[in-house]
mmCIF file of C-alpha atoms and ligand atoms in Angstrom:
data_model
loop_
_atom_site.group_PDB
_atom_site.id
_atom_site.type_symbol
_atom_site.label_atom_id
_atom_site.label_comp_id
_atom_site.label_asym_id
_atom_site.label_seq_id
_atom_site.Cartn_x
_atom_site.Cartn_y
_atom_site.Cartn_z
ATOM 1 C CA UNK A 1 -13.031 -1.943 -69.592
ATOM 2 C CA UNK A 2 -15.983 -4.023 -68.074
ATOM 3 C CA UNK A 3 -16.040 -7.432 -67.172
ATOM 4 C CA UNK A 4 -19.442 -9.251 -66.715
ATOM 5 C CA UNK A 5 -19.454 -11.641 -63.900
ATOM 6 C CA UNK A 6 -21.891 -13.925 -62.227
ATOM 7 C CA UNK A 7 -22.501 -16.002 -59.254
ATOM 8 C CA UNK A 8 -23.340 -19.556 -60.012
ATOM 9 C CA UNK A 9 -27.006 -20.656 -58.879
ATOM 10 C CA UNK A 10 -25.832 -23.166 -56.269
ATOM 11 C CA UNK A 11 -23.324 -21.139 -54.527
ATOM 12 C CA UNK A 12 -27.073 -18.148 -53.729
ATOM 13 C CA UNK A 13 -27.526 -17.802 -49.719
ATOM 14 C CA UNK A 14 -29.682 -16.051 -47.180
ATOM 15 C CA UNK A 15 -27.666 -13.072 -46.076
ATOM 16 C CA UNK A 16 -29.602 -12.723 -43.182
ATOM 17 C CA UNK A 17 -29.423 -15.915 -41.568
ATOM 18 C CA UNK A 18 -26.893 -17.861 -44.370
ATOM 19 C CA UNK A 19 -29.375 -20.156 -45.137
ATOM 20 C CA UNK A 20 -29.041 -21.791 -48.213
ATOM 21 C CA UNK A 21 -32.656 -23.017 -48.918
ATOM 22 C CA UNK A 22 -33.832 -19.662 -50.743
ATOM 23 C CA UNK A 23 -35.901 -19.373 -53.940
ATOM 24 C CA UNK A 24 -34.648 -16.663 -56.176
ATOM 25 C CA UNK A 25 -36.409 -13.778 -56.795
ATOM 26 C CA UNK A 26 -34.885 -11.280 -59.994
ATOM 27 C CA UNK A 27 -31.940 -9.115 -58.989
ATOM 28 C CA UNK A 28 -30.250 -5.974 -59.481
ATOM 29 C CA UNK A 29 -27.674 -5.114 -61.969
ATOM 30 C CA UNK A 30 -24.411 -3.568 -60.575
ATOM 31 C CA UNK A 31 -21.200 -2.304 -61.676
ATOM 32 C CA UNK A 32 -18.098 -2.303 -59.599
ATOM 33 C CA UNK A 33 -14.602 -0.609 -60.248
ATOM 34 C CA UNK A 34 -12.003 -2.926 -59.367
ATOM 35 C CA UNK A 35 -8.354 -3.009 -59.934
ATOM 36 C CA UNK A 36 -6.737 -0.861 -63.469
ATOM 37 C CA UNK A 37 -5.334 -2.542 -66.090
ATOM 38 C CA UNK A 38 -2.246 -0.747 -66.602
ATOM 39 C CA UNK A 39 -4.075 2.835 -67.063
ATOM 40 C CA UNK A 40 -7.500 1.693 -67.680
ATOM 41 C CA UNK A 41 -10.274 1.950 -65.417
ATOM 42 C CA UNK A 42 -11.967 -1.425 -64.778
ATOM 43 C CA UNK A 43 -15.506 -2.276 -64.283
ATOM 44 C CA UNK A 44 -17.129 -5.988 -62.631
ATOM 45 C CA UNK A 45 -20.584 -6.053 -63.638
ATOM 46 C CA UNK A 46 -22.829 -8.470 -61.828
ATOM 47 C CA UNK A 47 -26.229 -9.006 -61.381
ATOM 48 C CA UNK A 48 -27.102 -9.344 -57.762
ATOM 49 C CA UNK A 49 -29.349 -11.675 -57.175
ATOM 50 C CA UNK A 50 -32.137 -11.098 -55.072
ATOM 51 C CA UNK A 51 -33.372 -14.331 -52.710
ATOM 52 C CA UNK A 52 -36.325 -15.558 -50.676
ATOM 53 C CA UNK A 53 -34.836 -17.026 -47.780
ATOM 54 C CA UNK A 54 -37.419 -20.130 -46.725
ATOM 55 C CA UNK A 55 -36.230 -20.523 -43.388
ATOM 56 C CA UNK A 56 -36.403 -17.263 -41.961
ATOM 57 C CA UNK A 57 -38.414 -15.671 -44.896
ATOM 58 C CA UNK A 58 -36.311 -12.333 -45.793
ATOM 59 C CA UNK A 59 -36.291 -11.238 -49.317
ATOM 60 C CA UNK A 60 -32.893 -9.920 -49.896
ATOM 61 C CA UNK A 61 -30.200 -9.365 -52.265
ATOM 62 C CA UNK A 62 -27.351 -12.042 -51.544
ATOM 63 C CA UNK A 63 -23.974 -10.695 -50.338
ATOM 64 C CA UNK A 64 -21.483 -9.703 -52.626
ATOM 65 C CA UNK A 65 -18.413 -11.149 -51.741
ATOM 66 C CA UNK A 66 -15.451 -8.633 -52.831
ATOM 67 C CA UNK A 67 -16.940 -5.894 -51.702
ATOM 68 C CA UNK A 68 -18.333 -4.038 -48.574
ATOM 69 C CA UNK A 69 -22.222 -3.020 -48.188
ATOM 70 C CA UNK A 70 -23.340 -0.118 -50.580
ATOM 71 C CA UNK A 71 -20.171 0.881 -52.314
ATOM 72 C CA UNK A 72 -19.741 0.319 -55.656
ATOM 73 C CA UNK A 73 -16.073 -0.422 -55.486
ATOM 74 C CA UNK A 74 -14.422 -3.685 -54.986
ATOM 75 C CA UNK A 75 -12.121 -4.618 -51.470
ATOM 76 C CA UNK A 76 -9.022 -4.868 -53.392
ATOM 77 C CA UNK A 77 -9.665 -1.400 -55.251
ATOM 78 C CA UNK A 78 -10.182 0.079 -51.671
ATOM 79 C CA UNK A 79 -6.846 -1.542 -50.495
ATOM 80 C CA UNK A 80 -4.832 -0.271 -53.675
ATOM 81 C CA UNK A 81 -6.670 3.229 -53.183
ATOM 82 C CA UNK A 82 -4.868 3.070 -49.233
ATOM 83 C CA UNK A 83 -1.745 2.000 -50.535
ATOM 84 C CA UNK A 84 -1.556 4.839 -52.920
ATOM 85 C CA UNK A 85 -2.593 7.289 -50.227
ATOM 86 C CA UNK A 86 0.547 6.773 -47.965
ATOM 87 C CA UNK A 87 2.427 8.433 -50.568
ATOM 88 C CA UNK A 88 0.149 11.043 -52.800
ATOM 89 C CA UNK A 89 -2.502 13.517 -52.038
ATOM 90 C CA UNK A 90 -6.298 12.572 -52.424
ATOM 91 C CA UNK A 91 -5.895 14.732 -55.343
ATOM 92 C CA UNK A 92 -2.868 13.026 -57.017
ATOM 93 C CA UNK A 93 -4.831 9.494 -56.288
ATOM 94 C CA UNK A 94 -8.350 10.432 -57.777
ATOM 95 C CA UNK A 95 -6.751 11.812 -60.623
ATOM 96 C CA UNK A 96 -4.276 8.516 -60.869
ATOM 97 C CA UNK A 97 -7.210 6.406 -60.645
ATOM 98 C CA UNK A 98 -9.496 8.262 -62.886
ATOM 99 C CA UNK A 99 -12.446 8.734 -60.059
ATOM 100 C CA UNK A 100 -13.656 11.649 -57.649
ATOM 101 C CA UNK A 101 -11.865 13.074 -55.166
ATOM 102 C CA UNK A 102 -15.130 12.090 -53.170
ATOM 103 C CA UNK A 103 -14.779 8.524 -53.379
ATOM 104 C CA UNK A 104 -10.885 8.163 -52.354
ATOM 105 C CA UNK A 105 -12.024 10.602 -49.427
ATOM 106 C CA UNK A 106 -14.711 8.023 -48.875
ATOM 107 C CA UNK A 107 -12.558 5.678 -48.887
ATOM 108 C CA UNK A 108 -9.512 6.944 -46.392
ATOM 109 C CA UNK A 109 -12.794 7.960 -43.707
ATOM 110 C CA UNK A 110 -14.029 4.600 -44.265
ATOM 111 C CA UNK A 111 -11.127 3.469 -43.313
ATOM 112 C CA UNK A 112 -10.122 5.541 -40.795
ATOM 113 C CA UNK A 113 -13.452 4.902 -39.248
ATOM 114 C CA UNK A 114 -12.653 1.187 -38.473
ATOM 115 C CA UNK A 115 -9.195 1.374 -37.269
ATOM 116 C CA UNK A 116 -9.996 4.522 -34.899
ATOM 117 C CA UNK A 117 -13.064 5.281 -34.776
ATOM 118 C CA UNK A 118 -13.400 3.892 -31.258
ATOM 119 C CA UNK A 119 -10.105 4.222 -29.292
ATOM 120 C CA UNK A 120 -9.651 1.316 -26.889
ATOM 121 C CA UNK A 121 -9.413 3.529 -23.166
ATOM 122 C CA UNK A 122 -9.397 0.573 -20.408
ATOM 123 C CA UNK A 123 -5.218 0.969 -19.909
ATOM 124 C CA UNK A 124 -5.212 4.800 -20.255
ATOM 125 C CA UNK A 125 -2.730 5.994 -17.044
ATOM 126 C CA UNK A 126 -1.990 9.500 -17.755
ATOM 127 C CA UNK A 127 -3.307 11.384 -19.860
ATOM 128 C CA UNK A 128 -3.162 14.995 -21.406
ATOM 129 C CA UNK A 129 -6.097 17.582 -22.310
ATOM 130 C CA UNK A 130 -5.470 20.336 -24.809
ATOM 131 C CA UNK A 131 -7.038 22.498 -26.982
ATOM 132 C CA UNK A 132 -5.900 23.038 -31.026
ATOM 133 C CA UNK A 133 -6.991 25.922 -33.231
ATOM 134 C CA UNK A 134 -8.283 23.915 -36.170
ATOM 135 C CA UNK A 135 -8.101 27.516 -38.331
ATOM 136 C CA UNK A 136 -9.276 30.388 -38.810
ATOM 137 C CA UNK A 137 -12.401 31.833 -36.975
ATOM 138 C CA UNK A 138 -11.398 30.525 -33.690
ATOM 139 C CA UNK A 139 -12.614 26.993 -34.016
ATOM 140 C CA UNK A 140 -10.792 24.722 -31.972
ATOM 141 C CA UNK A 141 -10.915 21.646 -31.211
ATOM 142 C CA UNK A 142 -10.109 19.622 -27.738
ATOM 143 C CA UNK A 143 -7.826 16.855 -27.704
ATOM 144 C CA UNK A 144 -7.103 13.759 -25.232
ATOM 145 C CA UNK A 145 -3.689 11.747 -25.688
ATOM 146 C CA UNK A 146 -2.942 8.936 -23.852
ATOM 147 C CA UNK A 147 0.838 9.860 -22.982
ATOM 148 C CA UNK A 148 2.281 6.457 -22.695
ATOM 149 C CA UNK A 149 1.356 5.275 -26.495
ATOM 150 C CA UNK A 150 1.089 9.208 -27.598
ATOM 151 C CA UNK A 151 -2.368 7.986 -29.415
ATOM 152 C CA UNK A 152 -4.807 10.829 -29.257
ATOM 153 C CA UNK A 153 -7.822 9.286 -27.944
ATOM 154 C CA UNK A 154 -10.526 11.691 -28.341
ATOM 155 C CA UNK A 155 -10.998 15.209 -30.111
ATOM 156 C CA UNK A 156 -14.067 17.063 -28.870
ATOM 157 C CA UNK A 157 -15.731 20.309 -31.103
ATOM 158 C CA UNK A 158 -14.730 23.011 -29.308
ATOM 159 C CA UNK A 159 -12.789 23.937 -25.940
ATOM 160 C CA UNK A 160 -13.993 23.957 -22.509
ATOM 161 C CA UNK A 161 -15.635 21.206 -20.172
ATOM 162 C CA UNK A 162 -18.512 20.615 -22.958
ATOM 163 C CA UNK A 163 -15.843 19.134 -25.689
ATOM 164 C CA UNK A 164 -15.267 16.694 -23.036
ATOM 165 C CA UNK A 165 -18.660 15.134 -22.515
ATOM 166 C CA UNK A 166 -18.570 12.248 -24.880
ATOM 167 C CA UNK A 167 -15.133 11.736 -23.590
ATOM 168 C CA UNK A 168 -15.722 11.419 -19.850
ATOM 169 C CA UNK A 169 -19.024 8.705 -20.559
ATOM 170 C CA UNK A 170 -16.572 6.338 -22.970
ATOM 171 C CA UNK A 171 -13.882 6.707 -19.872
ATOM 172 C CA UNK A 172 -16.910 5.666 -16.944
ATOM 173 C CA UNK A 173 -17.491 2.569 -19.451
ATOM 174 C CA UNK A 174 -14.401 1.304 -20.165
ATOM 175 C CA UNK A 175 -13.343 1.255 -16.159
ATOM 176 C CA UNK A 176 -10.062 3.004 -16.451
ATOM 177 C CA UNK A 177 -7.889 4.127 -13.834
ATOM 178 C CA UNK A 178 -6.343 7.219 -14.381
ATOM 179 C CA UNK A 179 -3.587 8.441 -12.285
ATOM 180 C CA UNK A 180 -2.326 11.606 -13.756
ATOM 181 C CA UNK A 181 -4.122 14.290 -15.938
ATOM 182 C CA UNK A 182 -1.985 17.324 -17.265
ATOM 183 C CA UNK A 183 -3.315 20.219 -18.573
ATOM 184 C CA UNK A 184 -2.690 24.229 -18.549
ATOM 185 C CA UNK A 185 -4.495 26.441 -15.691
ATOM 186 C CA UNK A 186 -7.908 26.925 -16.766
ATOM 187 C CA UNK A 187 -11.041 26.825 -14.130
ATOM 188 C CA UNK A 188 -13.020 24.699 -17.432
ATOM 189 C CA UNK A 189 -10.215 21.631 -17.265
ATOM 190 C CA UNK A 190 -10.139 21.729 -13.318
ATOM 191 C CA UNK A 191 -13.370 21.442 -12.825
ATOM 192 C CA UNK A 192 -13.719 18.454 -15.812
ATOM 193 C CA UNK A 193 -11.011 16.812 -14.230
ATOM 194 C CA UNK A 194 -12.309 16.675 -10.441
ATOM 195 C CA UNK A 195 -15.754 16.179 -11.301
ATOM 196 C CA UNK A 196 -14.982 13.273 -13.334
ATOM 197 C CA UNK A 197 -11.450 11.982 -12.287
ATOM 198 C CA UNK A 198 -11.784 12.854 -8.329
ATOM 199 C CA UNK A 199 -9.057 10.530 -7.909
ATOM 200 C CA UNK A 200 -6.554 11.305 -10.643
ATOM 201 C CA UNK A 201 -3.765 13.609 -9.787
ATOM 202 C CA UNK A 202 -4.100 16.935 -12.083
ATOM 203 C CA UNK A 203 -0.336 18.443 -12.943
ATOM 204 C CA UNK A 204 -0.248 21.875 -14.278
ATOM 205 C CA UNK A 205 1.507 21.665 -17.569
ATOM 206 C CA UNK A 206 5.416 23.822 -16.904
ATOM 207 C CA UNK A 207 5.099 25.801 -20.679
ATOM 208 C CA UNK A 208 1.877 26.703 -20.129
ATOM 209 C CA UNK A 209 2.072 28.247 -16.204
ATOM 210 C CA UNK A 210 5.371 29.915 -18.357
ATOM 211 C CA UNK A 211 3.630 30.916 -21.344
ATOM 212 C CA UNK A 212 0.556 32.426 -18.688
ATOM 213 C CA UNK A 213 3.512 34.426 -16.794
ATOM 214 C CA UNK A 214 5.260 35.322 -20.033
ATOM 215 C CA UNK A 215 1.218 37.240 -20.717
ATOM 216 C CA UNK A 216 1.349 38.979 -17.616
ATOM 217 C CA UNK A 217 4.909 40.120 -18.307
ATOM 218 C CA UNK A 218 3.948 41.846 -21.924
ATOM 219 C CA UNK A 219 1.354 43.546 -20.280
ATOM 220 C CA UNK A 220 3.344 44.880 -17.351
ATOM 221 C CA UNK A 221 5.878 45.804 -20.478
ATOM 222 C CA UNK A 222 3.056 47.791 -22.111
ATOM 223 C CA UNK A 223 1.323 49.318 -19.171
ATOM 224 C CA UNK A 224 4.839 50.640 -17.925
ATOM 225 C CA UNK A 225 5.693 52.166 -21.161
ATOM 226 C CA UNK A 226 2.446 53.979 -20.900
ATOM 227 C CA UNK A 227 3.373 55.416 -17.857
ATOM 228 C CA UNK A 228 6.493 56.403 -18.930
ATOM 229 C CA UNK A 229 6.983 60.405 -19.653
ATOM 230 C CA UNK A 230 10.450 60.164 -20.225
ATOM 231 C CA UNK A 231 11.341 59.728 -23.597
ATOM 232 C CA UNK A 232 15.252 57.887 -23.024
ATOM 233 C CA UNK A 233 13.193 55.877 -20.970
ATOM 234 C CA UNK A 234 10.649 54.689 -23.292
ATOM 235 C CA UNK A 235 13.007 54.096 -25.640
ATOM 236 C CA UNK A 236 14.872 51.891 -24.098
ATOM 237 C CA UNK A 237 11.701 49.742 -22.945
ATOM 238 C CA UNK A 238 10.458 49.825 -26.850
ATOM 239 C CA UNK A 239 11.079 46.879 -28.256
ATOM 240 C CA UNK A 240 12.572 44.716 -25.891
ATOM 241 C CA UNK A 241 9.302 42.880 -25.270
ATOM 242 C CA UNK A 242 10.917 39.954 -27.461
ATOM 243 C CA UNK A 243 13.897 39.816 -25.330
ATOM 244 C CA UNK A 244 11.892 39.823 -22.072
ATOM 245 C CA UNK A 245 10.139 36.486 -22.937
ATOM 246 C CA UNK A 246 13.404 34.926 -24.069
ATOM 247 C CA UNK A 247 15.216 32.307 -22.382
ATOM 248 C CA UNK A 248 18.977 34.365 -21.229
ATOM 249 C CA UNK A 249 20.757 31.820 -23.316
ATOM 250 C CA UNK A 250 18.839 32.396 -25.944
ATOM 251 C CA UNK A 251 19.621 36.082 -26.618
ATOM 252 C CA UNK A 252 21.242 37.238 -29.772
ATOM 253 C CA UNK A 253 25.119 39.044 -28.947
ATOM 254 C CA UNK A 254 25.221 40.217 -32.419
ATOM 255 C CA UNK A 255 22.040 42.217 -32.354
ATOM 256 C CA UNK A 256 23.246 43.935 -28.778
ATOM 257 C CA UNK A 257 20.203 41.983 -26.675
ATOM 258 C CA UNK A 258 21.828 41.337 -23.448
ATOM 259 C CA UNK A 259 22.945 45.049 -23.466
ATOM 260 C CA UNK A 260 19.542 46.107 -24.928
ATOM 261 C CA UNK A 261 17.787 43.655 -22.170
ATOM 262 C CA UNK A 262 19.995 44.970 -19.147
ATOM 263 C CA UNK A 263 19.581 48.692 -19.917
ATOM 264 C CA UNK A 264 15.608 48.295 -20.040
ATOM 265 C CA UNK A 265 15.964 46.477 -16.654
ATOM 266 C CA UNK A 266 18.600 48.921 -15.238
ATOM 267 C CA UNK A 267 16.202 51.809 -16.041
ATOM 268 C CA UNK A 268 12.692 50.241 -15.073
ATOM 269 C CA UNK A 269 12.897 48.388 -11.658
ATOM 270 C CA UNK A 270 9.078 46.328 -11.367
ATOM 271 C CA UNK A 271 10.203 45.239 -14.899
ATOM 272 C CA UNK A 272 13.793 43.754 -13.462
ATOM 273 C CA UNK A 273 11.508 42.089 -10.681
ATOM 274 C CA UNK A 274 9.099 40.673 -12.887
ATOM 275 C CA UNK A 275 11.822 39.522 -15.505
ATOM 276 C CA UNK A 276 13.800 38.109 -12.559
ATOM 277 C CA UNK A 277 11.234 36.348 -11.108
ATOM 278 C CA UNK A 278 10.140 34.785 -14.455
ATOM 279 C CA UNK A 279 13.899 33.078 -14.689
ATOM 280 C CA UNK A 280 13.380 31.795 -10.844
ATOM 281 C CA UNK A 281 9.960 30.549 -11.995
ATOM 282 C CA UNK A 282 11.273 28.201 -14.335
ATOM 283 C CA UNK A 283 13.812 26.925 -11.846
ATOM 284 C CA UNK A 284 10.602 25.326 -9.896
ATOM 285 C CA UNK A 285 10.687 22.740 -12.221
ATOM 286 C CA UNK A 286 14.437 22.417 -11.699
ATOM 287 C CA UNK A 287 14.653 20.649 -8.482
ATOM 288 C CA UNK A 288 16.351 17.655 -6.552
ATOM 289 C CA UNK A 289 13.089 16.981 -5.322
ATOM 290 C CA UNK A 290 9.497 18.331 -4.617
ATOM 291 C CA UNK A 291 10.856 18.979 -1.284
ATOM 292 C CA UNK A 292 12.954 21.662 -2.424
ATOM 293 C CA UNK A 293 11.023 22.555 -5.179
ATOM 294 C CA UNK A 294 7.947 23.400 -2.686
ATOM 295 C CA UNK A 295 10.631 25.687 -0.708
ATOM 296 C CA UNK A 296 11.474 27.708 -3.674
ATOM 297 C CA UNK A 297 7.785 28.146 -5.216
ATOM 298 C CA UNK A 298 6.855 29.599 -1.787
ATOM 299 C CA UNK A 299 9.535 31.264 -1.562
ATOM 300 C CA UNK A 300 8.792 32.777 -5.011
ATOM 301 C CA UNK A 301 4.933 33.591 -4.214
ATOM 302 C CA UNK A 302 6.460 35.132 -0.843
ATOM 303 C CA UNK A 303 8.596 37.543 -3.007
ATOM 304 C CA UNK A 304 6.052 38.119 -5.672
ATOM 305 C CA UNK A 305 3.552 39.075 -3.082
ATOM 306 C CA UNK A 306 5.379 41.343 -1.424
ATOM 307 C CA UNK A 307 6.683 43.049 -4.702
ATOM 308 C CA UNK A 308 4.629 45.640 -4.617
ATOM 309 C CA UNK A 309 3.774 44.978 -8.284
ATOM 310 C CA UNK A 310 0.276 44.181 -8.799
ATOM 311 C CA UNK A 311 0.425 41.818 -11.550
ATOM 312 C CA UNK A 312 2.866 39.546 -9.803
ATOM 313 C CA UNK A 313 1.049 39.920 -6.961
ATOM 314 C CA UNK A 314 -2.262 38.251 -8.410
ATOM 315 C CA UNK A 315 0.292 35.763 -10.179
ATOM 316 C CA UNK A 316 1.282 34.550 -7.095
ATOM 317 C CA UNK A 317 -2.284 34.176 -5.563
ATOM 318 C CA UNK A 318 -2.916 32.283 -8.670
ATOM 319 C CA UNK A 319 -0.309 29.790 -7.830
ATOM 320 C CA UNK A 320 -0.796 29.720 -4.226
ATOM 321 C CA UNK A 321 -3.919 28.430 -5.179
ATOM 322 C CA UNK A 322 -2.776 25.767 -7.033
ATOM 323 C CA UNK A 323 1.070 25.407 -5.954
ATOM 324 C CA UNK A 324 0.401 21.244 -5.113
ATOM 325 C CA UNK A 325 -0.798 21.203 -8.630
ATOM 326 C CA UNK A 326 2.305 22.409 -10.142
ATOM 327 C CA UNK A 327 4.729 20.437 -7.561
ATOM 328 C CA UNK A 328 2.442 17.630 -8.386
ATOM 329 C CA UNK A 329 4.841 17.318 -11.510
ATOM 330 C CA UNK A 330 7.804 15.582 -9.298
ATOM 331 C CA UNK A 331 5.441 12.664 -8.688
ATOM 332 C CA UNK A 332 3.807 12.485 -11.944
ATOM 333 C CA UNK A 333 6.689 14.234 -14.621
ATOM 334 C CA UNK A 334 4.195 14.764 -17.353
ATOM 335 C CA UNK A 335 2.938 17.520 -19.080
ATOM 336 C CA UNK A 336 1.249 18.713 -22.324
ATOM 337 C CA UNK A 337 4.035 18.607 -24.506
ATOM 338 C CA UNK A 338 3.594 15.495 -26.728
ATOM 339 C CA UNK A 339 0.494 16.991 -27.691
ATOM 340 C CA UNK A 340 2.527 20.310 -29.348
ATOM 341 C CA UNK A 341 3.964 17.604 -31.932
ATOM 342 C CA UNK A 342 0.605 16.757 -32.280
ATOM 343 C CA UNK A 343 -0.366 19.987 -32.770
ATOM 344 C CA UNK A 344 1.989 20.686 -35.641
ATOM 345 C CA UNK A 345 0.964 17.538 -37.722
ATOM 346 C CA UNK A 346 -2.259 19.274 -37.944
ATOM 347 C CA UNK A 347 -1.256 22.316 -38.605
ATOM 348 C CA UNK A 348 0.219 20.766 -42.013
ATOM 349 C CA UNK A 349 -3.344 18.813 -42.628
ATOM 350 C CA UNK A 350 -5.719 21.561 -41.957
ATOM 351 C CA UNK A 351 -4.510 24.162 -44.599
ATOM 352 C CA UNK A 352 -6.894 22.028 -46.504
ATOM 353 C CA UNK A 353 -9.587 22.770 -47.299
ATOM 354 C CA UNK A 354 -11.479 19.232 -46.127
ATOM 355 C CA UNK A 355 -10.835 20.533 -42.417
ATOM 356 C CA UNK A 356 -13.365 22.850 -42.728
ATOM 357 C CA UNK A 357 -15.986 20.930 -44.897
ATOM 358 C CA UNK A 358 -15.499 17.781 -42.899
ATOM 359 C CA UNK A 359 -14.927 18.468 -39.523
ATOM 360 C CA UNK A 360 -15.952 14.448 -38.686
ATOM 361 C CA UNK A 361 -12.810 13.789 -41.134
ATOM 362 C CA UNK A 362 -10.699 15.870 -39.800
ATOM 363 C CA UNK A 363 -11.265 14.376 -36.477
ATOM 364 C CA UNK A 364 -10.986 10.849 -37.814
ATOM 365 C CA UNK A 365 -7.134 11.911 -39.364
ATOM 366 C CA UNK A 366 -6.497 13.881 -36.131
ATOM 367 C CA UNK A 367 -7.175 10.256 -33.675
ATOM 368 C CA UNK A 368 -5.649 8.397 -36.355
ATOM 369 C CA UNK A 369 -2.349 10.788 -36.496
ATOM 370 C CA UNK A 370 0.153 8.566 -34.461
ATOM 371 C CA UNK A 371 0.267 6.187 -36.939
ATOM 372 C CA UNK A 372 -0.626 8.097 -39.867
ATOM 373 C CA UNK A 373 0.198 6.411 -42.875
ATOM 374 C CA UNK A 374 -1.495 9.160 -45.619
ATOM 375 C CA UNK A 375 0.017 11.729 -47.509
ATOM 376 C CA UNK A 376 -1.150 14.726 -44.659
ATOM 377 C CA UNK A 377 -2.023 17.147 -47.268
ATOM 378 C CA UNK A 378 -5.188 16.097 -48.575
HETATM 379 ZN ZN1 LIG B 401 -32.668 -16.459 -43.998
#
């Protein structure tokens, strides 16, 4: 269905400078889809006319009033395309609305685009760096997320200090004052953060100095189990790698774990250190106060250095290193978590296929995730 429109002679203006002493000069013919009637697709046709402006002398077409610069769809289209998307799949909409899956993707970047394309960072206070697997081939992407609105606030390509680049220049601009940064343990973040945020406090994130130890504590698994010749023995250490990197609590009575768990530990004793030591680890985060909490992570890297074990033993140089950074969490309690939710939201969007052909989209929906309002599956 096509309706043929036009704009009235008197009503013509310069749309460079609004002028409305202009001469015409021809036009173009256009066709916009606008709003269905009931299932049909509707058409405005109009022909644009094209101006001489005489006071500042640009020959132009005028504007068109319902709808944005070279798209061929009307405002309130766009708006009933948006309104559709909080509850179907671009899919389900393009097919609804008898178009291209294109143009309602157009349409949701478009829009995207406006509302985030340029998060505000003047208030950020803390912050939090991560990286996100975006799929498969190891492609990642890094993420910032202001932690007192949860509002991601940039996603880099990549990981590492270079995904941060664009990042850090936008912060310098917008005269920020950040106070607390977390992020996990590695030498690309701590450098980022002290070159560019000398006077930010940096926390090390608790789950991932955990998950780093809970590494370390596989591999002492495996490498003791290699250098096991008796066969009870090795049995007993087979399998339990699950039950070493579980909380106690967490262990299953009806599948015999504790028992399972305590024999492997009774038979193997660096394994019984390094398992015991991971339980006091997370206890560091446990404290009254730092002042305790500094007593028992020295304590810990005391222990763990005199162990005897070599893996625990570069552990605890690790943290000796940076044991203010991970007490820093009593004066600044943050960590990386709020990102994880994050995280899993795009897990859900990026089994589509648009995460891979439109990695500027993908972004787009990732900064705009807080308040998402689509459909996430795409
Ligand atoms: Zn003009």
């Amino acid at each position: 269905m096509t309706f043929t429109i036009s704009q009235p002679r008197e009503s013509y203006c310069c749309s460079q400078c609004g002028s409305k002493e202009v001469i015409g000069r021809g036009g173009r013919s256009r066709r916009f889809r606008t709003l269905p009637i009931g299932g049909k697709p509707v058409y405005l046709r109009l022909r644009v006319p094209r101006v001489e402006c005489c006071d500042c002398g640009a020959v132009r077409q005028v504007e068109v009033g319902f709808a944005d610069q070279r798209v061929s769809y009307t405002r309130s289209f766009e708006r009933y395309a948006l309104e559709l998307s909080r509850y179907m799949t671009i899919k389900d909409v393009a097919c609804h609305l008898r178009i291209s899956w294109d143009v309602i993707k157009e349409i949701q970047k478009r829009n995207l685009l406006r509302r985030f394309g340029k998060p505000r960072l003047k208030h950020l206070k803390q912050i939090a760096i991560d990286e996100i697997s975006t799929g498969k081939g190891h492609r990642y992407v890094t993420i910032v997320m202001d932690l007192q609105s949860g509002a991601v606030v940039h996603v880099g390509d990549g990981k590492g200090g270079d995904a941060l680049t664009a990042f850090w220049n936008r912060l310098r601009c917008s005269g920020a004052k950040v106070q607390a940064v977390a992020t996990d343990m590695s030498p690309a973040y701590i450098d980022a953060v002290l070159t560019h945020l000398p006077k930010a406090t940096l926390v090390f994130d608790r789950f991932h100095v955990i998950k780093l130890y809970n590494e370390k504590l596989s591999e002492l698994r495996r490498t003791l189990y290699h250098q096991l010749k008796d066969t009870m023995q090795k049995h007993a250490l087979k399998g339990v790698r699950w039950l070493l990197l579980k909380r106690p609590e967490n262990l299953d009575l009806s599948r015999r774990e504790p028992q399972r768990l305590k024999e492997a530990l009774r038979l193997n004793e660096p394994l019984a250190t390094a398992y015991f030591l991971k339980e006091e680890l997370n206890n560091i985060w446990e404290q009254e106060d730092q002042e305790t909490a500094a007593a028992l992570l020295m304590d810990w890297i005391t222990y763990a250095e005199s162990s005897g074990i070599q893996m625990l033993h570069k552990f605890a140089k690790t943290l000796r290193c940076h044991a203010w950074r991970i007490l820093a969490w009593y004066d600044h309690p943050i960590s990386t978590g709020p990102l994880e939710g994050t995280n899993n939201k795009i897990k859900t969007m990026k089994r589509q296929a648009y995460g891979f052909r439109d990695l500027e989209f993908l972004k787009l929906k990732i900064l705009g995730i807080h308040e998402t309002t689509y459909a996430l599956v795409g």
